[in-house]
Coordinates of C-alpha atoms in Angstrom, one line a residue:
X1 CA 0.1 0.3 -0.2
X2 CA 1.4 3.2 -1.2
X3 CA 5.5 3.2 -2.4
X4 CA 8.3 5.3 -1.7
X5 CA 11.4 5.2 -3.3
X6 CA 14.6 7.7 -3.4
X7 CA 18.4 8.3 -4.5
X8 CA 21.1 10.0 -3.3
X9 CA 24.6 9.7 -5.2
X10 CA 26.1 10.2 -8.6
X11 CA 23.6 9.2 -11.3
X12 CA 20.7 11.0 -12.1
X13 CA 19.0 10.6 -9.2
X14 CA 15.0 10.1 -12.2
X15 CA 15.3 7.1 -13.8
X16 CA 16.1 6.1 -11.2
X17 CA 13.7 7.2 -8.8
X18 CA 10.9 7.1 -11.8
X19 CA 11.2 3.1 -12.4
X20 CA 11.1 2.8 -9.1
X21 CA 8.2 3.7 -8.7
X22 CA 6.5 1.1 -11.7
X23 CA 8.4 -1.2 -9.5
X24 CA 6.3 -0.8 -6.7
X25 CA 3.2 -0.2 -9.1
X26 CA 2.3 -3.3 -7.2
X27 CA 1.8 -2.7 -4.0
X28 CA -1.4 -0.3 -5.5
X29 CA -2.2 3.4 -5.9
X30 CA -4.4 6.1 -7.6
X31 CA -1.3 8.9 -8.0
X32 CA 2.2 10.0 -7.9
X33 CA 4.6 12.2 -7.5
X34 CA 8.3 12.9 -7.2
X35 CA 10.7 16.0 -6.6
X36 CA 14.3 16.0 -8.2
X37 CA 16.9 18.4 -6.3
X38 CA 19.4 20.2 -9.5
X39 CA 21.8 22.0 -7.5
X40 CA 19.9 24.7 -6.4
X41 CA 16.3 24.4 -6.9
X42 CA 13.7 22.0 -5.4
X43 CA 11.1 20.5 -8.0
X44 CA 7.8 18.9 -7.2
X45 CA 6.2 16.8 -10.2
X46 CA 2.9 14.7 -8.9
X47 CA -0.6 13.4 -10.4
X48 CA -4.0 12.2 -9.8
X49 CA -3.3 9.1 -12.3
X50 CA 0.0 6.1 -13.5
X51 CA 3.4 6.4 -12.8
X52 CA 3.2 6.5 -17.3
X53 CA 1.1 10.7 -16.5
X54 CA 3.2 12.1 -14.4
X55 CA 6.1 10.2 -17.1
X56 CA 4.4 13.0 -19.5
X57 CA 4.2 15.5 -17.2
X58 CA 8.2 15.7 -16.2
X59 CA 9.0 15.0 -20.6
X60 CA 6.4 18.6 -20.4
X61 CA 9.8 20.5 -18.6
X62 CA 13.0 18.2 -19.1
X63 CA 14.9 20.7 -16.1
X64 CA 12.4 18.5 -13.1
X65 CA 14.5 16.1 -14.7
X66 CA 18.1 16.4 -13.4
X67 CA 19.4 16.2 -11.1
X68 CA 22.3 13.4 -8.6
X69 CA 19.2 14.0 -5.8
X70 CA 15.3 12.8 -6.0
X71 CA 12.3 11.5 -3.8
X72 CA 9.1 9.3 -5.5
X73 CA 5.5 8.5 -4.3
X74 CA 2.9 6.3 -5.0
X75 CA 0.1 6.5 -2.8
X76 CA -3.6 5.7 -1.9
X77 CA -6.0 7.6 -0.8
X78 CA -6.3 7.8 3.6
X79 CA -6.6 11.3 4.4
X80 CA -7.9 13.7 0.9
X81 CA -9.7 12.2 -2.1
X82 CA -6.9 11.1 -4.6
X83 CA -6.0 14.4 -6.8
X84 CA -2.8 16.6 -7.1
X85 CA -2.8 19.1 -4.5
X86 CA -3.2 15.8 -2.6
X87 CA 0.0 13.9 -3.8
X88 CA 2.8 13.5 -2.2
X89 CA 5.6 14.6 -2.3
X90 CA 4.2 17.8 -0.2
X91 CA 7.1 20.2 0.6
X92 CA 7.0 22.8 3.8
X93 CA 5.5 26.2 3.4
X94 CA 8.9 27.6 3.4
X95 CA 9.2 25.0 0.4
X96 CA 12.1 24.2 2.0
X97 CA 12.2 20.5 3.1
X98 CA 10.1 17.7 0.8
X99 CA 8.8 14.8 2.6
X100 CA 7.0 11.0 0.7
X101 CA 4.7 9.1 3.9
X102 CA 3.3 6.1 3.8
X103 CA 0.8 5.2 6.8
X104 CA -1.5 7.4 8.8
X105 CA -1.2 10.0 11.1
X106 CA -3.5 9.9 13.8
X107 CA -3.6 12.7 15.5
X108 CA -3.0 15.4 12.7
X109 CA -6.0 18.0 13.4
X110 CA -4.7 17.9 16.6
X111 CA -1.1 18.5 15.3
X112 CA -2.3 21.1 12.3
X113 CA -5.1 22.8 14.4
X114 CA -1.4 24.2 16.4
X115 CA 0.6 24.8 13.2
X116 CA -1.8 27.2 11.7
X117 CA -2.1 29.7 15.8
X118 CA 1.2 29.3 14.8
X119 CA 1.0 30.8 11.4
X120 CA 1.2 27.7 9.3
X121 CA -1.2 27.2 5.7
X122 CA -2.4 24.0 3.9
X123 CA -3.0 23.4 0.4
X124 CA -3.5 20.2 1.0
X125 CA -5.8 17.8 2.8
X126 CA -3.0 15.3 3.3
X127 CA -2.0 14.4 7.5
X128 CA 1.3 14.5 4.9
X129 CA 0.9 17.9 4.5
X130 CA 0.9 18.6 8.3
X131 CA 4.3 16.3 9.7
X132 CA 6.3 17.8 6.9
X133 CA 5.2 21.1 9.0
X134 CA 5.5 19.2 12.1
X135 CA 9.5 19.1 11.6
X136 CA 9.9 22.3 10.0
X137 CA 8.5 23.3 13.2
X138 CA 10.7 21.6 15.3
X139 CA 13.3 22.6 13.6
X140 CA 13.2 26.2 13.4
X141 CA 12.1 26.6 17.6
X142 CA 14.9 24.5 18.3
X143 CA 17.2 25.1 15.8
X144 CA 19.0 21.9 15.1
X145 CA 19.8 20.1 11.7
X146 CA 16.9 18.1 10.3
X147 CA 17.8 14.6 11.6
X148 CA 17.2 15.6 15.1
X149 CA 14.2 17.6 14.3
X150 CA 13.0 15.0 12.0
X151 CA 12.8 12.8 15.6
X152 CA 11.7 15.1 17.8
X153 CA 8.6 15.5 16.0
X154 CA 7.5 11.9 14.8
X155 CA 8.4 11.7 19.4
X156 CA 4.6 14.0 18.7
X157 CA 3.1 11.3 16.3
X158 CA 0.3 9.0 17.1
X159 CA 0.3 6.7 14.5
X160 CA 2.3 4.9 11.9
X161 CA 4.7 5.3 9.2
X162 CA 7.3 5.7 6.7
X163 CA 9.1 8.5 5.5
X164 CA 12.0 9.6 4.1
X165 CA 12.7 13.6 4.1
X166 CA 15.1 16.8 2.1
X167 CA 15.9 19.7 3.5
X168 CA 16.9 21.9 0.1
X169 CA 20.1 23.3 2.4
X170 CA 21.3 19.1 3.2
X171 CA 22.3 19.0 -0.3
X172 CA 24.0 16.0 0.7
X173 CA 21.8 14.2 2.7
X174 CA 17.9 12.6 2.5
X175 CA 16.3 11.3 6.9
X176 CA 14.0 7.9 6.5
X177 CA 12.0 7.0 9.5
X178 CA 10.0 4.3 10.2
X179 CA 6.7 2.9 12.1
X180 CA 4.8 0.6 10.9
X181 CA 5.3 0.6 7.3
X182 CA 8.3 -0.8 5.6
X183 CA 11.2 0.7 4.5
X184 CA 14.7 -0.3 3.0
X185 CA 18.1 1.2 2.7
X186 CA 20.0 -0.5 -0.4
X187 CA 23.4 0.7 0.0
X188 CA 26.2 1.5 -3.6
X189 CA 29.7 0.5 -3.5
X190 CA 31.8 2.5 -0.4
X191 CA 28.7 4.5 0.5
X192 CA 29.2 6.4 -2.3
X193 CA 25.6 6.1 -3.4
X194 CA 21.9 5.2 -1.2
X195 CA 18.8 4.1 -2.4
X196 CA 15.8 3.8 -0.9
X197 CA 12.3 2.7 -0.9
X198 CA 9.7 0.3 0.3
X199 CA 11.2 -3.0 -0.4
X200 CA 13.2 -3.8 -2.5
X201 CA 12.9 -4.2 -6.2
X202 CA 13.6 -1.6 -6.6
X203 CA 17.4 -1.2 -6.8
X204 CA 17.9 -4.6 -7.2
X205 CA 20.0 -4.2 -10.5
X206 CA 22.1 -1.1 -8.4
X207 CA 23.2 -3.2 -5.5
X208 CA 22.8 -6.3 -3.3
X209 CA 23.0 -4.7 0.2
X210 CA 20.0 -2.8 2.1
X211 CA 19.2 -2.1 5.0
X212 CA 15.5 -2.9 6.3
X213 CA 15.3 -0.6 9.5
X214 CA 12.5 -1.7 12.2
X215 CA 9.4 -0.3 14.0
X216 CA 11.1 3.1 16.1
X217 CA 14.0 3.4 14.1
X218 CA 15.1 6.0 12.0
X219 CA 18.1 6.6 9.5
X220 CA 20.1 9.8 8.6
X221 CA 21.4 9.2 4.8
X222 CA 25.0 10.7 3.8
X223 CA 27.1 10.8 0.6
X224 CA 30.1 9.1 1.1
X225 CA 29.8 7.8 5.3
X226 CA 28.1 5.3 6.4
X227 CA 24.7 5.0 8.0
X228 CA 24.0 6.9 11.5
X229 CA 20.2 4.4 12.6
X230 CA 18.6 5.4 15.4
X231 CA 15.9 4.4 17.5
X232 CA 13.7 7.3 17.1
X233 CA 12.6 6.9 21.4
X234 CA 15.7 7.0 23.2
X235 CA 18.0 8.6 20.5
X236 CA 20.2 5.7 20.8
X237 CA 22.9 4.2 17.8
X238 CA 21.4 1.4 16.6
X239 CA 24.1 -1.3 13.9
X240 CA 22.7 -1.2 11.3
X241 CA 22.9 -4.9 9.8
X242 CA 23.3 -5.2 5.8
X243 CA 21.3 -7.8 4.2
X244 CA 22.5 -9.3 1.4
X245 CA 19.6 -9.5 -1.3
X246 CA 18.9 -12.6 -2.4
X247 CA 16.2 -12.7 -4.9
X248 CA 17.2 -11.3 -9.0
X249 CA 15.6 -9.1 -11.7
X250 CA 14.2 -11.8 -13.1
X251 CA 11.4 -12.7 -10.3
X252 CA 10.3 -9.0 -10.5
X253 CA 9.8 -9.5 -14.2
X254 CA 7.1 -11.1 -16.3
X255 CA 9.1 -13.3 -18.4
X256 CA 6.4 -13.2 -21.9
X257 CA 3.6 -13.5 -20.0
X258 CA 1.5 -10.5 -20.7
X259 CA 0.2 -10.1 -16.7
X260 CA 2.3 -11.2 -13.6
X261 CA -0.7 -12.7 -11.6
X262 CA -0.3 -15.6 -14.6
X263 CA 3.1 -16.0 -14.9
X264 CA 2.8 -16.8 -10.8
X265 CA 0.2 -19.3 -11.4
X266 CA 2.4 -21.0 -14.0
X267 CA 5.4 -21.1 -10.8
X268 CA 3.3 -22.6 -8.7
X269 CA 4.8 -26.0 -9.8
X270 CA 8.3 -24.9 -8.7
X271 CA 7.6 -22.0 -5.8
X272 CA 6.5 -25.6 -4.0
X273 CA 9.3 -26.8 -4.6
X274 CA 11.3 -24.2 -3.3
X275 CA 9.1 -24.0 -0.6
X276 CA 9.9 -28.1 0.2
X277 CA 13.6 -28.0 -0.8
X278 CA 15.9 -29.0 2.3
X279 CA 13.2 -28.8 4.6
X280 CA 11.4 -33.0 3.6
X281 CA 13.3 -36.4 3.0
X282 CA 10.5 -38.1 1.1
X283 CA 12.8 -40.9 0.6
X284 CA 14.0 -41.2 4.1
X285 CA 10.5 -40.1 5.8
X286 CA 12.2 -36.2 8.0
X287 CA 10.7 -33.1 7.6
X288 CA 13.3 -30.5 9.1
X289 CA 12.3 -27.6 9.7
X290 CA 14.5 -25.5 12.0
X291 CA 11.9 -23.4 13.5
X292 CA 9.8 -26.0 14.8
X293 CA 12.5 -28.3 15.3
X294 CA 14.1 -25.4 17.5
X295 CA 10.4 -25.6 19.8
X296 CA 9.2 -29.0 19.8
X297 CA 8.1 -28.3 23.6
X298 CA 5.4 -25.7 21.9
X299 CA 4.0 -26.6 19.6
X300 CA 3.7 -31.1 21.3
X301 CA 2.0 -28.7 24.7
X302 CA 0.5 -26.8 23.3
X303 CA -3.4 -26.4 24.1
X304 CA -4.8 -25.5 20.5
X305 CA -3.6 -23.5 17.7
X306 CA -4.7 -19.8 17.1
X307 CA -3.6 -19.1 13.8
X308 CA -4.2 -14.9 12.4
X309 CA -4.7 -13.0 8.7
X310 CA -5.5 -11.8 6.6
X311 CA -7.2 -11.8 3.4
X312 CA -6.0 -14.9 1.0
X313 CA -3.5 -16.0 4.4
X314 CA -6.9 -16.1 6.5
X315 CA -8.4 -18.8 3.6
X316 CA -4.6 -20.8 4.7
X317 CA -5.2 -21.0 8.0
X318 CA -8.5 -22.1 7.5
X319 CA -7.3 -25.4 5.4
X320 CA -4.5 -25.5 8.6
X321 CA -6.7 -25.7 10.5
X322 CA -8.2 -29.0 8.8
X323 CA -4.7 -30.2 8.7
X324 CA -3.5 -29.6 11.9
X325 CA -6.9 -31.1 13.9
X326 CA -6.9 -34.0 11.0
X327 CA -3.4 -35.3 11.7
X328 CA -2.1 -34.3 14.0
X329 CA -5.1 -33.8 16.1
X330 CA -4.4 -29.7 18.1
X331 CA -7.0 -28.2 18.0
X332 CA -7.3 -24.5 16.3
X333 CA -9.1 -21.0 15.9
X334 CA -8.7 -19.2 13.0
X335 CA -9.3 -15.8 13.3
X336 CA -8.8 -12.5 11.4
X337 CA -6.3 -10.7 13.1
X338 CA -7.7 -7.7 12.2
X339 CA -11.1 -9.2 14.9
X340 CA -9.0 -10.8 17.2
X341 CA -6.7 -7.5 18.7
X342 CA -10.0 -6.4 19.3
X343 CA -12.2 -8.1 20.7
X344 CA -9.8 -9.4 24.3
X345 CA -9.5 -12.2 23.3
X346 CA -8.2 -15.0 25.9
X347 CA -4.7 -15.8 25.3
X348 CA -2.1 -17.8 26.7
X349 CA 0.9 -20.0 27.7
X350 CA 0.3 -22.6 26.4
X351 CA -1.4 -21.1 23.4
X352 CA 0.7 -20.8 19.6
X353 CA -0.2 -18.5 18.1
X354 CA 1.1 -19.1 14.1
X355 CA 1.0 -15.9 12.0
X356 CA 0.4 -15.7 7.5
X357 CA 1.6 -13.3 5.8
X358 CA 2.2 -13.1 1.9
X359 CA 4.5 -9.9 2.8
X360 CA 5.0 -10.1 6.4
X361 CA 4.3 -6.2 6.9
X362 CA 0.2 -6.9 7.3
X363 CA -0.3 -4.1 10.0
X364 CA -2.9 -6.4 11.9
X365 CA -1.3 -9.1 11.8
X366 CA 1.6 -7.6 13.3
X367 CA -0.7 -6.2 16.1
X368 CA -2.5 -9.1 17.0
X369 CA 0.7 -10.8 16.8
X370 CA 2.0 -8.0 19.0
X371 CA -1.1 -8.7 21.6
X372 CA -0.5 -12.8 21.7
X373 CA 3.7 -11.7 22.5
X374 CA 1.6 -9.4 25.1
X375 CA 0.3 -12.5 26.3
X376 CA 2.6 -15.0 26.6
X377 CA 2.2 -17.1 23.8
X378 CA 4.3 -18.8 21.4
X379 CA 4.3 -16.7 18.0
X380 CA 5.4 -18.8 15.2
X381 CA 5.2 -15.6 11.6
X382 CA 4.9 -18.1 8.3
X383 CA 5.4 -15.3 6.2
X384 CA 7.8 -14.9 2.4
X385 CA 9.6 -11.7 2.3
X386 CA 13.0 -12.5 4.5
X387 CA 14.2 -9.9 6.7
X388 CA 9.9 -8.2 7.4
X389 CA 8.8 -7.1 10.0
X390 CA 7.1 -10.9 11.0
X391 CA 9.5 -12.6 10.4
X392 CA 11.7 -10.5 13.5
X393 CA 8.7 -9.8 15.8
X394 CA 8.2 -14.1 16.1
X395 CA 9.9 -16.3 18.2
X396 CA 10.2 -18.3 15.4
X397 CA 9.4 -18.8 11.8
X398 CA 9.0 -20.4 8.7
X399 CA 9.3 -18.5 5.2
X400 CA 7.3 -19.7 1.2
X401 CA 10.6 -19.0 -0.5
X402 CA 7.8 -18.2 -3.4
X403 CA 9.9 -16.4 -4.8
X404 CA 8.7 -12.2 -5.5
X405 CA 5.0 -12.6 -6.2
X406 CA 3.6 -8.8 -8.1
X407 CA 0.5 -9.3 -8.8
X408 CA -1.6 -8.1 -6.6
X409 CA -4.6 -11.1 -6.0
X410 CA -2.4 -13.3 -4.5
X411 CA -1.7 -17.3 -6.2
X412 CA 1.6 -19.1 -6.0
X413 CA 1.7 -17.1 -2.0
X414 CA -1.0 -18.8 -0.9
X415 CA -0.3 -22.4 -2.0
X416 CA 2.9 -22.2 -0.7
X417 CA 1.5 -21.3 2.5
X418 CA -0.4 -24.5 2.3
X419 CA 3.4 -25.8 1.7
X420 CA 4.3 -24.5 4.9
X421 CA 1.6 -25.6 6.9
X422 CA 0.9 -29.3 5.8
X423 CA 4.9 -29.7 6.5
X424 CA 4.0 -28.7 10.0
X425 CA 0.9 -30.8 10.1
X426 CA 2.9 -34.0 9.6
X427 CA 5.8 -33.1 11.6
X428 CA 3.6 -32.4 14.2
X429 CA 1.1 -35.6 13.9
X430 CA 4.0 -37.4 13.5
X431 CA 6.0 -37.5 16.5
X432 CA 2.4 -37.0 18.4
X433 CA 1.9 -40.5 17.1
X434 CA -1.2 -39.6 15.5
X435 CA -0.2 -40.6 11.7
X436 CA 1.3 -44.7 11.6
X437 CA 4.5 -44.2 10.2
X438 CA 3.5 -45.8 6.6
X439 CA 0.6 -43.8 5.9
X440 CA 2.6 -41.1 6.8
X441 CA 6.2 -41.8 4.5
X442 CA 2.7 -42.0 2.2
X443 CA 1.7 -38.8 2.4
X444 CA 5.6 -37.6 2.1
X445 CA 5.6 -38.9 -1.5
X446 CA 2.3 -37.5 -2.3
X447 CA 2.9 -34.2 -1.8
X448 CA 6.7 -34.8 -3.5
X449 CA 4.4 -35.2 -6.5
X450 CA 1.9 -32.5 -5.7
X451 CA 4.1 -29.8 -8.3
X452 CA 4.6 -32.5 -11.1
X453 CA 0.8 -32.3 -10.4
X454 CA -0.3 -28.8 -11.5
X455 CA 1.8 -29.0 -14.3
X456 CA -0.1 -31.4 -15.2
X457 CA -3.0 -29.1 -14.4
X458 CA -1.6 -25.9 -16.8
X459 CA -2.1 -27.8 -19.2
X460 CA -5.8 -26.5 -19.5
X461 CA -5.5 -23.0 -19.2
X462 CA -7.5 -23.2 -23.7
X463 CA -10.1 -25.4 -20.9
X464 CA -10.5 -23.5 -18.6
X465 CA -10.5 -19.6 -21.1
X466 CA -13.4 -20.9 -23.3
X467 CA -15.5 -21.9 -19.6
X468 CA -14.4 -18.3 -18.8
X469 CA -15.7 -17.1 -22.5
X470 CA -19.5 -18.4 -21.4
X471 CA -19.7 -16.4 -17.7
X472 CA -17.8 -13.3 -18.0
X473 CA -21.0 -11.4 -18.3
X474 CA -22.2 -13.3 -14.7
X475 CA -23.7 -10.3 -11.9
X476 CA -23.2 -12.7 -9.1
X477 CA -21.3 -16.4 -8.5
X478 CA -21.2 -18.5 -5.4
X479 CA -18.5 -21.3 -4.9
X480 CA -18.5 -24.1 -3.3
X481 CA -16.9 -26.7 -1.4
X482 CA -16.9 -29.2 1.6
X483 CA -14.4 -30.3 4.3
X484 CA -10.4 -29.8 3.1
X485 CA -12.0 -27.7 0.1
X486 CA -14.9 -25.1 2.2
X487 CA -11.7 -22.6 2.0
X488 CA -10.8 -23.0 -1.7
X489 CA -14.0 -22.1 -2.4
X490 CA -14.0 -18.6 -0.2
X491 CA -10.0 -18.3 -2.3
X492 CA -12.0 -19.0 -5.2
X493 CA -15.0 -16.2 -4.4
X494 CA -12.1 -13.8 -3.5
X495 CA -10.4 -14.6 -6.7
X496 CA -12.7 -13.3 -8.4
X497 CA -14.6 -11.0 -7.0
X498 CA -11.1 -8.6 -7.0
X499 CA -9.7 -9.0 -10.4
X500 CA -12.9 -9.3 -11.9
X501 CA -15.2 -6.5 -9.9
X502 CA -17.9 -9.6 -9.6
X503 CA -20.1 -10.4 -7.2
X504 CA -19.0 -13.6 -5.6
X505 CA -19.5 -15.0 -2.7
X506 CA -17.9 -18.7 -1.2
X507 CA -19.9 -21.1 1.5
X508 CA -20.1 -25.1 2.5
X509 CA -22.4 -27.1 0.0
X510 CA -24.3 -27.8 3.1
X511 CA -24.6 -24.6 3.8
X512 CA -26.3 -23.7 0.4
X513 CA -29.5 -25.1 1.5
X514 CA -29.9 -22.4 4.4
X515 CA -30.6 -19.1 2.4
X516 CA -28.3 -19.1 -0.7
X517 CA -30.9 -20.8 -2.8
X518 CA -32.8 -18.4 -3.0
X519 CA -30.3 -16.8 -5.4
X520 CA -30.5 -20.0 -7.1
X521 CA -31.9 -19.3 -11.3
X522 CA -30.7 -20.0 -14.5
X523 CA -29.2 -17.3 -14.9
X524 CA -26.8 -18.4 -11.6
X525 CA -23.1 -19.5 -11.9
X526 CA -22.3 -22.2 -9.8
X527 CA -18.3 -23.0 -9.3
X528 CA -18.8 -26.4 -6.6
X529 CA -15.4 -28.6 -5.9
X530 CA -16.6 -31.9 -5.9
X531 CA -13.3 -34.1 -6.1
X532 CA -13.3 -38.5 -4.6
X533 CA -13.2 -37.3 -1.1
X534 CA -14.8 -38.1 2.6
X535 CA -17.7 -35.9 1.6
X536 CA -18.7 -36.7 -2.3
X537 CA -21.6 -38.2 -2.3
X538 CA -22.5 -35.5 -0.1
X539 CA -21.8 -32.7 -2.5
X540 CA -23.0 -34.9 -5.4
X541 CA -25.9 -33.7 -3.8
X542 CA -26.0 -30.4 -4.2
X543 CA -25.2 -30.4 -6.9
X544 CA -28.8 -32.3 -7.6
X545 CA -29.8 -29.6 -5.8
X546 CA -28.7 -27.1 -7.8
X547 CA -30.0 -28.4 -11.0
X548 CA -33.5 -28.9 -9.9
X549 CA -33.7 -25.2 -9.9
X550 CA -32.0 -24.8 -13.0
X551 CA -28.2 -22.9 -12.0
X552 CA -25.5 -23.1 -14.0
X553 CA -22.7 -26.0 -12.3
X554 CA -19.2 -25.4 -13.4
X555 CA -17.3 -28.4 -10.6
X556 CA -13.9 -29.4 -10.3
X557 CA -13.7 -33.2 -9.6
X558 CA -10.8 -35.6 -9.6
X559 CA -10.1 -37.5 -13.0
X560 CA -12.1 -40.3 -14.3
X561 CA -16.2 -38.8 -12.6
X562 CA -18.7 -39.5 -14.5
X563 CA -21.5 -39.0 -12.2
X564 CA -20.8 -34.9 -11.8
X565 CA -19.9 -35.3 -14.8
X566 CA -23.7 -36.0 -16.1
X567 CA -25.1 -33.4 -14.4
X568 CA -22.7 -30.2 -14.6
X569 CA -22.4 -27.2 -17.3
X570 CA -18.3 -28.3 -17.7
X571 CA -15.8 -29.7 -15.3
X572 CA -12.6 -29.4 -14.9
X573 CA -10.9 -32.5 -13.7
X574 CA -7.5 -32.7 -11.2
X575 CA -5.4 -35.7 -11.1
X576 CA -6.5 -38.0 -7.9
X577 CA -3.9 -36.7 -5.0
X578 CA -4.5 -37.6 -0.8
X579 CA -7.5 -36.1 0.6
X580 CA -5.7 -33.5 3.2
X581 CA -3.8 -32.2 -0.8
X582 CA -6.5 -31.7 -2.7
X583 CA -6.4 -27.7 -2.6
X584 CA -2.9 -27.1 -3.9
X585 CA -4.8 -28.8 -6.7
X586 CA -8.0 -27.6 -6.8
X587 CA -6.9 -23.8 -6.7
X588 CA -4.8 -24.0 -9.7
X589 CA -8.1 -23.7 -12.1
X590 CA -10.2 -20.9 -9.9
X591 CA -7.4 -18.9 -10.3
X592 CA -7.4 -20.1 -13.9
X593 CA -10.6 -18.5 -14.0
X594 CA -10.6 -16.1 -12.1
X595 CA -7.6 -14.2 -14.1
X596 CA -9.7 -15.1 -18.2
X597 CA -12.3 -13.9 -17.6
X598 CA -11.3 -11.0 -15.4
X599 CA -8.8 -10.2 -18.5
X600 CA -11.7 -11.0 -21.1
X601 CA -13.6 -8.3 -19.0
X602 CA -10.4 -5.5 -19.6
X603 CA -9.2 -5.3 -16.6
X604 CA -6.4 -4.3 -14.9
X605 CA -4.9 -7.6 -13.5
X606 CA -2.4 -6.9 -11.0
X607 CA -3.3 -4.0 -10.5
X608 CA -6.7 -4.0 -9.7
X609 CA -8.8 -1.0 -9.2
X610 CA -8.6 -0.7 -4.4
X611 CA -7.1 -3.2 -3.7
X612 CA -3.4 -2.8 -2.3
X613 CA -0.4 -5.6 -2.6
X614 CA -0.1 -4.6 1.7
X615 CA -1.6 -3.0 3.8
X616 CA 0.2 -1.4 6.1
X617 CA -2.7 0.6 7.6
X618 CA -5.1 0.0 9.6

């Protein structure tokens, strides 16, 4: 949600900052802007719309593109409607300071009223313009340098932020700080150049060395000097740890695919292999996971597991509920992180809390983690981004190794999260004796085959595209599943809503008769997951109920199925597998279906309206 880029060094800053903004478009935004300093003057260009619109504006005035210092921003509106004035960067009233900001300043109105009494005027409706003027006022009152002014100002702020600030009088310096929103600093060779961004993707081709600020930290970035990192509230110096970036430029490019989402759907076989590689030794019957192995007593003696997550990650948590209870016989509760933190939950030292997030920066999930830790629970993180906030805030955890996921609608994040959670459930089941040894070995062998079965499944792309063409104009859709595949029904409906803007709802198949059946007529497509599992006969009965009311049935079935094929309007076959692993397969055609419907409708698949990849504010 929102994106920051910045550069200070010996290169022309404009292409680095603007190309960086384009790399961050996946985060979701409604306006874009850039500040360039040409050695004498500050030039701010900003507009409602896309980065491409910003580039058109700057191309009309080449002077706005000159200089070796620049900061940029893609905004997702919070305070103030999306327009040119509310877009970032924002300047202080004097024009000396410039800021870009991700997050929300909750007490901005109080601060604004105080600044107005001191003679400040405001052009925008944003909390960010209040912050830059607060920094200017502190700098003036205290007679201090920019870094100290930023620090003192932030002690007066309530809310969340990642900021980058430039002072016209300090031409070799950018100050950055964070609380709740991520910020990364790329370090060039011999400190001759530095990069600032919301994640590392904007500066991958320039450096592999990055510093990730932690909450309540700020950094003063000066050319030809080592970065100084301080704690905002107690002013103590922090030893800045430099991380070597593992991702490559190739990973964040489309690689010949029309959209990142389609690329990421097709990357799932490799992503799943990368996730279990080194952890699962199927021939030896071993699962090794350091985060679990080092904390086995916590897991094995847990009264229950509480899973906290949002969106697609919450659906992965629902699948995990079935996995842990079925395979390891551990009670599980799955909570929306956004609700968990506000309802005074009962948590004890005997609970294990598993927090799931693709980005590792989801604000509500981070807040839930902090609450669980305060209550004494052991907190285990499952996330995809190395060095992310959740990876640092949890007691232990496991990375999914999905690689960068650029498309806003998660695909490979979902299947790799399920893979990690499956490995944990299998390991605990074996240790608790709830899975017999031959069955355990059988599970491992089958899990190893899942990537090749997904590869086989991806070959039905043209068939799914044809089905999509039939139902692209539907106004409402239902998704039904039972058992392990009920969460997949929810995820399938979410994918359709996210990228096609068609209203869809997921239900347990048996719940259809408790209300949704009233919606069924000849215009209602119903997507039913009817694989050959424990609930097969029940689902067939549900399909017959739909058919009796003239509903259009698109069924996902196991290869060789004949019963459902005779009833359904369309059938998509998946390879046979263990019931516990079916979500890894049944989700694939639903992802493809949503993708093709959205493309046929002309939607912006990778950047759907109103959505952000990582929700870093409440």
